[in-house]
Amino acid sequence: MKLYEYLAKDIMSKFGIPVPRGSAADDPAEVERIAASIGGEVVVKAQALVGGRGKAGGIKFASSPAEAREIAEGMLGSELKGVKVEKVLIEEKLKIDKEVYVGIAVDTRKARPVLIASGSGGMEIEEVPEKEIVRRLIEPPWGLEAFMGREITRRLGLNGPVGGKVADIIMKLYHVFTRCDAELTEINPLVISDGNVVAADARLNVDDDALYRHPELPRVEEGTPTELRVKSMGLSYVELDGDIAVMANGAGMAMATLDVLQRYGGRPANFLDAGGGASVEPMAEAIGILLSTKPKAILVNIFGGITRCDDVARALIKVKETVGFPVPVVIRLVGTNEEEGVSLLRQHGFEAYRTMDEATRAVVEAAGRANPWQ
Ligand code: GDP
Ligand code: MN
């Protein structure tokens, strides 16, 4: 689970990490009040779970409360890198002398947390040349030792009281990491200004499997409106950027289908695992949702075990008779009650393939023809 910047800062601040004065809001009038109470210049920051908001227009400065309100009016409800902005964070504008990067992530190969720091703060760490990045593995039984924080700080060229403050923040960031069962805690940039050190941006991603022991943490639902809708039906669904919608039963089957599709030059529009044993109604609804994403073709790949082929056929027939299929539907149907399912499909003008290979090739070809949505 990824937390929004304002939530991450709230938590970091509880652990003693200095953050700018400010507050989040979802309404322009409230933004104006917050800006007025901060006084002076403020920064208005779109709260969206995307990186590089600065470059994408999601970070703007205002010199008056009225201007902050105007900026918020433009941001709230708009999309930033495809994600809807529902809140903005208003903070005092910091004067920046230097920006550094500090983060703690999981090094999955070494199976340890890794402390990452760089004197090139402010830009995405993925874009910083490797030689400007310092990494130190952390041994979980010992944790982050104070000397490691100081050593890293010296490497960044920070000495004296400022160096001490940065080293202290690094220790606190590790406390946040362990106490919140985080997968990532990141401050980018950590701003140095007139001898003060402040977290100007914050990220905190919590391990989903540890959420059950963190009732104190806020919950953030991530996903497009369609993803959230399908999730609420109890199905797994992820949007991708291709144009062939895919429904398969079982996560392994869905992933294999995506692989075979790519192999034949097709681009999946999504990953939909219709699950095992879904009944006609939710399956028909899921197919309807796939159609609403306007794919060029739909591939249904079912290997019926608990899922019965005749139920799959009935779901497809139901969609055909209610909303209709404006795009080609290619079906592969084998397994439990296969004969009944295939014969039902034939009666309603559908064809069914027996192998995944044939069906996948057919759907790639069908998607290559004219796009009915244009
Ligand atoms: P990101 O682009 O999504 O990582 O958003 P950030 O919160 O990191 O902001 C991007 C950049 O905007 C930072 O690296 C800073 O250079 C700048 N910025 C953010 N907040 C302030 C601020 O309070 N004062 C100044 N001068 N610059 C800021
Ligand atoms: Mn940032």
mmCIF file of N, CA and C in Angstrom, residues 109-220:
data_model
loop_
_atom_site.group_PDB
_atom_site.id
_atom_site.type_symbol
_atom_site.label_atom_id
_atom_site.label_comp_id
_atom_site.label_asym_id
_atom_site.label_seq_id
_atom_site.Cartn_x
_atom_site.Cartn_y
_atom_site.Cartn_z
ATOM 1 N N ARG A 109 17.364 -9.046 -3.909
ATOM 2 C CA ARG A 109 18.380 -10.082 -4.157
ATOM 3 C C ARG A 109 19.152 -10.417 -2.899
ATOM 4 N N LYS A 110 19.511 -9.364 -2.154
ATOM 5 C CA LYS A 110 20.293 -9.587 -0.935
ATOM 6 C C LYS A 110 19.381 -9.901 0.255
ATOM 7 N N ALA A 111 18.086 -9.752 0.044
ATOM 8 C CA ALA A 111 17.105 -10.002 1.109
ATOM 9 C C ALA A 111 17.398 -9.181 2.359
ATOM 10 N N ARG A 112 17.711 -7.918 2.156
ATOM 11 C CA ARG A 112 18.007 -7.010 3.274
ATOM 12 C C ARG A 112 17.467 -5.625 2.924
ATOM 13 N N PRO A 113 17.198 -4.826 3.950
ATOM 14 C CA PRO A 113 16.909 -3.419 3.651
ATOM 15 C C PRO A 113 18.197 -2.747 3.167
ATOM 16 N N VAL A 114 18.051 -1.766 2.313
ATOM 17 C CA VAL A 114 19.223 -1.046 1.834
ATOM 18 C C VAL A 114 18.995 0.453 1.986
ATOM 19 N N LEU A 115 19.988 1.110 2.564
ATOM 20 C CA LEU A 115 19.929 2.557 2.721
ATOM 21 C C LEU A 115 20.539 3.171 1.465
ATOM 22 N N ILE A 116 19.814 4.096 0.874
ATOM 23 C CA ILE A 116 20.277 4.722 -0.363
ATOM 24 C C ILE A 116 20.340 6.229 -0.134
ATOM 25 N N ALA A 117 21.428 6.847 -0.533
ATOM 26 C CA ALA A 117 21.537 8.297 -0.360
ATOM 27 C C ALA A 117 22.259 8.895 -1.549
ATOM 28 N N SER A 118 21.955 10.161 -1.807
ATOM 29 C CA SER A 118 22.629 10.842 -2.912
ATOM 30 C C SER A 118 22.609 12.337 -2.680
ATOM 31 N N GLY A 119 23.681 12.978 -3.090
ATOM 32 C CA GLY A 119 23.730 14.430 -3.003
ATOM 33 C C GLY A 119 22.924 15.083 -4.124
ATOM 34 N N SER A 120 22.503 14.256 -5.100
ATOM 35 C CA SER A 120 21.688 14.786 -6.201
ATOM 36 C C SER A 120 20.222 14.559 -5.879
ATOM 37 N N GLY A 121 19.692 15.327 -4.941
ATOM 38 C CA GLY A 121 18.288 15.182 -4.586
ATOM 39 C C GLY A 121 17.410 15.943 -5.557
ATOM 40 N N GLY A 122 16.113 15.700 -5.455
ATOM 41 C CA GLY A 122 15.177 16.465 -6.271
ATOM 42 C C GLY A 122 14.820 15.786 -7.562
ATOM 43 N N MET A 123 15.721 14.979 -8.110
ATOM 44 C CA MET A 123 15.294 14.244 -9.304
ATOM 45 C C MET A 123 15.030 12.794 -8.953
ATOM 46 N N GLU A 124 14.308 12.106 -9.849
ATOM 47 C CA GLU A 124 13.987 10.703 -9.617
ATOM 48 C C GLU A 124 15.281 9.918 -9.462
ATOM 49 N N ILE A 125 15.369 9.097 -8.438
ATOM 50 C CA ILE A 125 16.610 8.392 -8.151
ATOM 51 C C ILE A 125 17.019 7.478 -9.314
ATOM 52 N N GLU A 126 16.012 6.998 -10.064
ATOM 53 C CA GLU A 126 16.316 6.143 -11.224
ATOM 54 C C GLU A 126 17.129 6.897 -12.272
ATOM 55 N N GLU A 127 17.046 8.233 -12.238
ATOM 56 C CA GLU A 127 17.746 9.020 -13.257
ATOM 57 C C GLU A 127 19.105 9.528 -12.793
ATOM 58 N N VAL A 128 19.434 9.269 -11.529
ATOM 59 C CA VAL A 128 20.718 9.736 -10.989
ATOM 60 C C VAL A 128 21.809 8.737 -11.387
ATOM 61 N N PRO A 129 22.957 9.236 -11.911
ATOM 62 C CA PRO A 129 24.036 8.308 -12.282
ATOM 63 C C PRO A 129 24.489 7.492 -11.073
ATOM 64 N N GLU A 130 24.784 6.213 -11.299
ATOM 65 C CA GLU A 130 25.127 5.287 -10.221
ATOM 66 C C GLU A 130 26.274 5.814 -9.350
ATOM 67 N N LYS A 131 27.230 6.510 -9.967
ATOM 68 C CA LYS A 131 28.389 6.946 -9.176
ATOM 69 C C LYS A 131 28.043 8.060 -8.168
ATOM 70 N N GLU A 132 26.868 8.640 -8.341
ATOM 71 C CA GLU A 132 26.454 9.667 -7.373
ATOM 72 C C GLU A 132 25.549 9.106 -6.277
ATOM 73 N N ILE A 133 25.415 7.769 -6.271
ATOM 74 C CA ILE A 133 24.525 7.143 -5.282
ATOM 75 C C ILE A 133 25.343 6.303 -4.302
ATOM 76 N N VAL A 134 25.025 6.427 -3.017
ATOM 77 C CA VAL A 134 25.679 5.596 -1.998
ATOM 78 C C VAL A 134 24.657 4.582 -1.497
ATOM 79 N N ARG A 135 25.058 3.319 -1.430
ATOM 80 C CA ARG A 135 24.165 2.277 -0.909
ATOM 81 C C ARG A 135 24.837 1.534 0.220
ATOM 82 N N ARG A 136 24.090 1.249 1.269
ATOM 83 C CA ARG A 136 24.606 0.452 2.381
ATOM 84 C C ARG A 136 23.553 -0.568 2.780
ATOM 85 N N LEU A 137 23.933 -1.852 2.744
ATOM 86 C CA LEU A 137 22.989 -2.882 3.187
ATOM 87 C C LEU A 137 22.852 -2.811 4.702
ATOM 88 N N ILE A 138 21.660 -3.103 5.180
ATOM 89 C CA ILE A 138 21.422 -3.083 6.628
ATOM 90 C C ILE A 138 21.172 -4.525 7.082
ATOM 91 N N GLU A 139 21.868 -4.934 8.131
ATOM 92 C CA GLU A 139 21.655 -6.278 8.669
ATOM 93 C C GLU A 139 20.505 -6.204 9.675
ATOM 94 N N PRO A 140 19.362 -6.816 9.382
ATOM 95 C CA PRO A 140 18.190 -6.639 10.251
ATOM 96 C C PRO A 140 18.433 -6.911 11.743
ATOM 97 N N PRO A 141 19.205 -7.933 12.146
ATOM 98 C CA PRO A 141 19.356 -8.152 13.589
ATOM 99 C C PRO A 141 20.037 -6.986 14.308
ATOM 100 N N TRP A 142 20.913 -6.273 13.631
ATOM 101 C CA TRP A 142 21.615 -5.142 14.255
ATOM 102 C C TRP A 142 20.933 -3.819 13.952
ATOM 103 N N GLY A 143 20.284 -3.774 12.790
ATOM 104 C CA GLY A 143 19.615 -2.544 12.396
ATOM 105 C C GLY A 143 20.605 -1.526 11.866
ATOM 106 N N LEU A 144 20.132 -0.298 11.733
ATOM 107 C CA LEU A 144 20.986 0.765 11.225
ATOM 108 C C LEU A 144 21.778 1.345 12.390
ATOM 109 N N GLU A 145 23.068 1.214 12.329
ATOM 110 C CA GLU A 145 23.912 1.729 13.413
ATOM 111 C C GLU A 145 24.170 3.214 13.171
ATOM 112 N N ALA A 146 24.295 3.963 14.256
ATOM 113 C CA ALA A 146 24.450 5.415 14.148
ATOM 114 C C ALA A 146 25.657 5.794 13.280
ATOM 115 N N PHE A 147 26.740 4.997 13.378
ATOM 116 C CA PHE A 147 27.931 5.352 12.588
ATOM 117 C C PHE A 147 27.649 5.273 11.087
ATOM 118 N N MET A 148 26.701 4.384 10.713
ATOM 119 C CA MET A 148 26.387 4.278 9.283
ATOM 120 C C MET A 148 25.710 5.548 8.779
ATOM 121 N N GLY A 149 24.828 6.086 9.590
ATOM 122 C CA GLY A 149 24.169 7.336 9.229
ATOM 123 C C GLY A 149 25.195 8.455 9.070
ATOM 124 N N ARG A 150 26.171 8.505 10.013
ATOM 125 C CA ARG A 150 27.185 9.570 9.950
ATOM 126 C C ARG A 150 28.115 9.375 8.753
ATOM 127 N N GLU A 151 28.472 8.112 8.487
ATOM 128 C CA GLU A 151 29.377 7.831 7.372
ATOM 129 C C GLU A 151 28.743 8.243 6.041
ATOM 130 N N ILE A 152 27.465 7.886 5.887
ATOM 131 C CA ILE A 152 26.750 8.243 4.650
ATOM 132 C C ILE A 152 26.670 9.763 4.507
ATOM 133 N N THR A 153 26.375 10.418 5.612
ATOM 134 C CA THR A 153 26.243 11.865 5.590
ATOM 135 C C THR A 153 27.550 12.525 5.143
ATOM 136 N N ARG A 154 28.659 12.009 5.670
ATOM 137 C CA ARG A 154 29.963 12.562 5.254
ATOM 138 C C ARG A 154 30.198 12.346 3.766
ATOM 139 N N ARG A 155 29.779 11.183 3.274
ATOM 140 C CA ARG A 155 29.917 10.892 1.845
ATOM 141 C C ARG A 155 29.172 11.888 0.977
ATOM 142 N N LEU A 156 28.062 12.401 1.528
ATOM 143 C CA LEU A 156 27.289 13.395 0.778
ATOM 144 C C LEU A 156 27.934 14.769 0.900
ATOM 145 N N GLY A 157 29.026 14.848 1.653
ATOM 146 C CA GLY A 157 29.727 16.123 1.803
ATOM 147 C C GLY A 157 29.080 17.028 2.832
ATOM 148 N N LEU A 158 28.302 16.450 3.764
ATOM 149 C CA LEU A 158 27.627 17.275 4.768
ATOM 150 C C LEU A 158 28.327 17.101 6.104
ATOM 151 N N ASN A 159 28.789 18.227 6.669
ATOM 152 C CA ASN A 159 29.509 18.162 7.939
ATOM 153 C C ASN A 159 28.837 19.072 8.964
ATOM 154 N N GLY A 160 29.409 19.127 10.140
ATOM 155 C CA GLY A 160 28.943 20.062 11.172
ATOM 156 C C GLY A 160 27.515 19.762 11.602
ATOM 157 N N PRO A 161 26.828 20.795 12.108
ATOM 158 C CA PRO A 161 25.476 20.580 12.630
ATOM 159 C C PRO A 161 24.503 20.043 11.567
ATOM 160 N N VAL A 162 24.624 20.517 10.324
ATOM 161 C CA VAL A 162 23.720 20.032 9.277
ATOM 162 C C VAL A 162 23.927 18.531 9.057
ATOM 163 N N GLY A 163 25.198 18.121 9.029
ATOM 164 C CA GLY A 163 25.499 16.694 8.880
ATOM 165 C C GLY A 163 24.872 15.888 10.000
ATOM 166 N N GLY A 164 24.960 16.419 11.219
ATOM 167 C CA GLY A 164 24.369 15.731 12.372
ATOM 168 C C GLY A 164 22.862 15.599 12.234
ATOM 169 N N LYS A 165 22.215 16.657 11.733
ATOM 170 C CA LYS A 165 20.749 16.613 11.566
ATOM 171 C C LYS A 165 20.355 15.585 10.514
ATOM 172 N N VAL A 166 21.121 15.538 9.410
ATOM 173 C CA VAL A 166 20.797 14.574 8.347
ATOM 174 C C VAL A 166 20.986 13.151 8.867
ATOM 175 N N ALA A 167 22.096 12.925 9.600
ATOM 176 C CA ALA A 167 22.347 11.584 10.143
ATOM 177 C C ALA A 167 21.214 11.176 11.082
ATOM 178 N N ASP A 168 20.728 12.120 11.871
ATOM 179 C CA ASP A 168 19.628 11.845 12.791
ATOM 180 C C ASP A 168 18.347 11.481 12.022
ATOM 181 N N ILE A 169 18.093 12.204 10.933
ATOM 182 C CA ILE A 169 16.888 11.925 10.129
ATOM 183 C C ILE A 169 16.983 10.534 9.501
ATOM 184 N N ILE A 170 18.194 10.158 9.073
ATOM 185 C CA ILE A 170 18.374 8.824 8.488
ATOM 186 C C ILE A 170 18.017 7.738 9.522
ATOM 187 N N MET A 171 18.454 7.930 10.765
ATOM 188 C CA MET A 171 18.119 6.958 11.824
ATOM 189 C C MET A 171 16.602 6.881 12.020
ATOM 190 N N LYS A 172 15.964 8.048 12.035
ATOM 191 C CA LYS A 172 14.510 8.083 12.238
ATOM 192 C C LYS A 172 13.779 7.441 11.063
ATOM 193 N N LEU A 173 14.330 7.654 9.866
ATOM 194 C CA LEU A 173 13.709 7.057 8.682
ATOM 195 C C LEU A 173 13.745 5.533 8.786
ATOM 196 N N TYR A 174 14.807 5.012 9.386
ATOM 197 C CA TYR A 174 14.884 3.562 9.563
ATOM 198 C C TYR A 174 13.860 3.090 10.604
ATOM 199 N N HIS A 175 13.627 3.913 11.618
ATOM 200 C CA HIS A 175 12.573 3.557 12.582
ATOM 201 C C HIS A 175 11.222 3.481 11.884
ATOM 202 N N VAL A 176 10.939 4.460 11.023
ATOM 203 C CA VAL A 176 9.676 4.439 10.276
ATOM 204 C C VAL A 176 9.611 3.152 9.451
ATOM 205 N N PHE A 177 10.716 2.844 8.792
ATOM 206 C CA PHE A 177 10.773 1.662 7.916
ATOM 207 C C PHE A 177 10.423 0.390 8.683
ATOM 208 N N THR A 178 11.053 0.192 9.836
ATOM 209 C CA THR A 178 10.811 -1.064 10.570
ATOM 210 C C THR A 178 9.465 -1.034 11.289
ATOM 211 N N ARG A 179 9.153 0.081 11.930
ATOM 212 C CA ARG A 179 7.931 0.118 12.728
ATOM 213 C C ARG A 179 6.670 0.054 11.879
ATOM 214 N N CYS A 180 6.746 0.536 10.645
ATOM 215 C CA CYS A 180 5.563 0.503 9.773
ATOM 216 C C CYS A 180 5.574 -0.704 8.838
ATOM 217 N N ASP A 181 6.539 -1.609 8.976
ATOM 218 C CA ASP A 181 6.676 -2.729 8.033
ATOM 219 C C ASP A 181 6.681 -2.215 6.597
ATOM 220 N N ALA A 182 7.529 -1.231 6.344
ATOM 221 C CA ALA A 182 7.535 -0.590 5.026
ATOM 222 C C ALA A 182 8.326 -1.398 4.011
ATOM 223 N N GLU A 183 7.983 -1.201 2.757
ATOM 224 C CA GLU A 183 8.803 -1.717 1.665
ATOM 225 C C GLU A 183 9.705 -0.603 1.150
ATOM 226 N N LEU A 184 9.255 0.631 1.374
ATOM 227 C CA LEU A 184 10.029 1.793 0.945
ATOM 228 C C LEU A 184 9.695 2.995 1.818
ATOM 229 N N THR A 185 10.736 3.672 2.289
ATOM 230 C CA THR A 185 10.544 5.005 2.873
ATOM 231 C C THR A 185 11.554 5.905 2.174
ATOM 232 N N GLU A 186 11.076 7.027 1.692
ATOM 233 C CA GLU A 186 11.956 7.859 0.867
ATOM 234 C C GLU A 186 11.687 9.336 1.127
ATOM 235 N N ILE A 187 12.764 10.100 1.225
ATOM 236 C CA ILE A 187 12.625 11.557 1.312
ATOM 237 C C ILE A 187 13.414 12.141 0.139
ATOM 238 N N ASN A 188 12.689 12.733 -0.789
ATOM 239 C CA ASN A 188 13.340 13.275 -1.977
ATOM 240 C C ASN A 188 12.570 14.451 -2.533
ATOM 241 N N PRO A 189 12.992 15.660 -2.265
ATOM 242 C CA PRO A 189 14.255 15.993 -1.630
ATOM 243 C C PRO A 189 14.152 16.187 -0.121
ATOM 244 N N LEU A 190 15.293 15.913 0.532
ATOM 245 C CA LEU A 190 15.502 16.378 1.898
ATOM 246 C C LEU A 190 16.182 17.730 1.694
ATOM 247 N N VAL A 191 15.525 18.767 2.180
ATOM 248 C CA VAL A 191 15.982 20.124 1.859
ATOM 249 C C VAL A 191 16.824 20.722 2.987
ATOM 250 N N ILE A 192 17.933 21.298 2.603
ATOM 251 C CA ILE A 192 18.784 22.006 3.560
ATOM 252 C C ILE A 192 18.618 23.490 3.282
ATOM 253 N N SER A 193 18.253 24.215 4.309
ATOM 254 C CA SER A 193 17.927 25.618 4.125
ATOM 255 C C SER A 193 18.309 26.394 5.382
ATOM 256 N N ASP A 194 19.261 27.294 5.268
ATOM 257 C CA ASP A 194 19.712 28.087 6.423
ATOM 258 C C ASP A 194 20.049 27.224 7.633
ATOM 259 N N GLY A 195 20.692 26.107 7.411
ATOM 260 C CA GLY A 195 21.077 25.262 8.534
ATOM 261 C C GLY A 195 19.979 24.343 9.046
ATOM 262 N N ASN A 196 18.765 24.486 8.477
ATOM 263 C CA ASN A 196 17.693 23.564 8.859
ATOM 264 C C ASN A 196 17.575 22.447 7.829
ATOM 265 N N VAL A 197 17.095 21.306 8.274
ATOM 266 C CA VAL A 197 16.919 20.175 7.360
ATOM 267 C C VAL A 197 15.459 19.735 7.437
ATOM 268 N N VAL A 198 14.772 19.720 6.283
ATOM 269 C CA VAL A 198 13.332 19.435 6.257
ATOM 270 C C VAL A 198 12.997 18.457 5.132
ATOM 271 N N ALA A 199 12.085 17.519 5.407
ATOM 272 C CA ALA A 199 11.618 16.579 4.369
ATOM 273 C C ALA A 199 10.596 17.290 3.494
ATOM 274 N N ALA A 200 11.003 17.684 2.267
ATOM 275 C CA ALA A 200 10.085 18.427 1.400
ATOM 276 C C ALA A 200 9.145 17.485 0.658
ATOM 277 N N ASP A 201 9.520 16.228 0.531
ATOM 278 C CA ASP A 201 8.652 15.247 -0.122
ATOM 279 C C ASP A 201 8.820 13.946 0.641
ATOM 280 N N ALA A 202 7.809 13.087 0.609
ATOM 281 C CA ALA A 202 7.899 11.840 1.377
ATOM 282 C C ALA A 202 7.136 10.725 0.695
ATOM 283 N N ARG A 203 7.724 9.559 0.730
ATOM 284 C CA ARG A 203 7.028 8.363 0.253
ATOM 285 C C ARG A 203 7.113 7.288 1.309
ATOM 286 N N LEU A 204 6.018 6.565 1.461
ATOM 287 C CA LEU A 204 5.999 5.452 2.407
ATOM 288 C C LEU A 204 5.100 4.368 1.822
ATOM 289 N N ASN A 205 5.719 3.257 1.435
ATOM 290 C CA ASN A 205 4.950 2.117 0.921
ATOM 291 C C ASN A 205 5.002 1.005 1.958
ATOM 292 N N VAL A 206 3.832 0.552 2.367
ATOM 293 C CA VAL A 206 3.752 -0.459 3.422
ATOM 294 C C VAL A 206 3.499 -1.830 2.789
ATOM 295 N N ASP A 207 4.139 -2.838 3.332
ATOM 296 C CA ASP A 207 3.949 -4.212 2.880
ATOM 297 C C ASP A 207 2.483 -4.627 3.103
ATOM 298 N N ASP A 208 1.778 -4.956 2.032
ATOM 299 C CA ASP A 208 0.357 -5.322 2.154
ATOM 300 C C ASP A 208 0.147 -6.491 3.116
ATOM 301 N N ASP A 209 1.087 -7.414 3.128
ATOM 302 C CA ASP A 209 0.918 -8.596 3.972
ATOM 303 C C ASP A 209 1.085 -8.287 5.454
ATOM 304 N N ALA A 210 1.560 -7.087 5.773
ATOM 305 C CA ALA A 210 1.735 -6.719 7.178
ATOM 306 C C ALA A 210 0.635 -5.758 7.643
ATOM 307 N N LEU A 211 -0.267 -5.394 6.730
ATOM 308 C CA LEU A 211 -1.278 -4.392 7.093
ATOM 309 C C LEU A 211 -2.145 -4.829 8.264
ATOM 310 N N TYR A 212 -2.373 -6.130 8.378
ATOM 311 C CA TYR A 212 -3.258 -6.611 9.451
ATOM 312 C C TYR A 212 -2.744 -6.220 10.834
ATOM 313 N N ARG A 213 -1.438 -6.013 10.960
ATOM 314 C CA ARG A 213 -0.972 -5.613 12.287
ATOM 315 C C ARG A 213 -0.738 -4.109 12.409
ATOM 316 N N HIS A 214 -1.332 -3.362 11.470
ATOM 317 C CA HIS A 214 -1.228 -1.898 11.542
ATOM 318 C C HIS A 214 -2.591 -1.231 11.451
ATOM 319 N N PRO A 215 -3.434 -1.481 12.446
ATOM 320 C CA PRO A 215 -4.739 -0.806 12.414
ATOM 321 C C PRO A 215 -4.574 0.707 12.530
ATOM 322 N N GLU A 216 -3.420 1.165 13.040
ATOM 323 C CA GLU A 216 -3.206 2.600 13.250
ATOM 324 C C GLU A 216 -2.919 3.328 11.935
ATOM 325 N N LEU A 217 -2.550 2.604 10.904
ATOM 326 C CA LEU A 217 -2.207 3.271 9.643
ATOM 327 C C LEU A 217 -3.456 3.559 8.814
ATOM 328 N N PRO A 218 -3.464 4.700 8.085
ATOM 329 C CA PRO A 218 -4.601 4.962 7.202
ATOM 330 C C PRO A 218 -4.595 3.958 6.048
ATOM 331 N N ARG A 219 -5.734 3.746 5.432
ATOM 332 C CA ARG A 219 -5.824 2.839 4.296
ATOM 333 C C ARG A 219 -5.988 3.645 3.006
ATOM 334 N N VAL A 220 -5.186 3.314 1.999
ATOM 335 C CA VAL A 220 -5.280 3.999 0.714
ATOM 336 C C VAL A 220 -5.579 2.961 -0.346
#
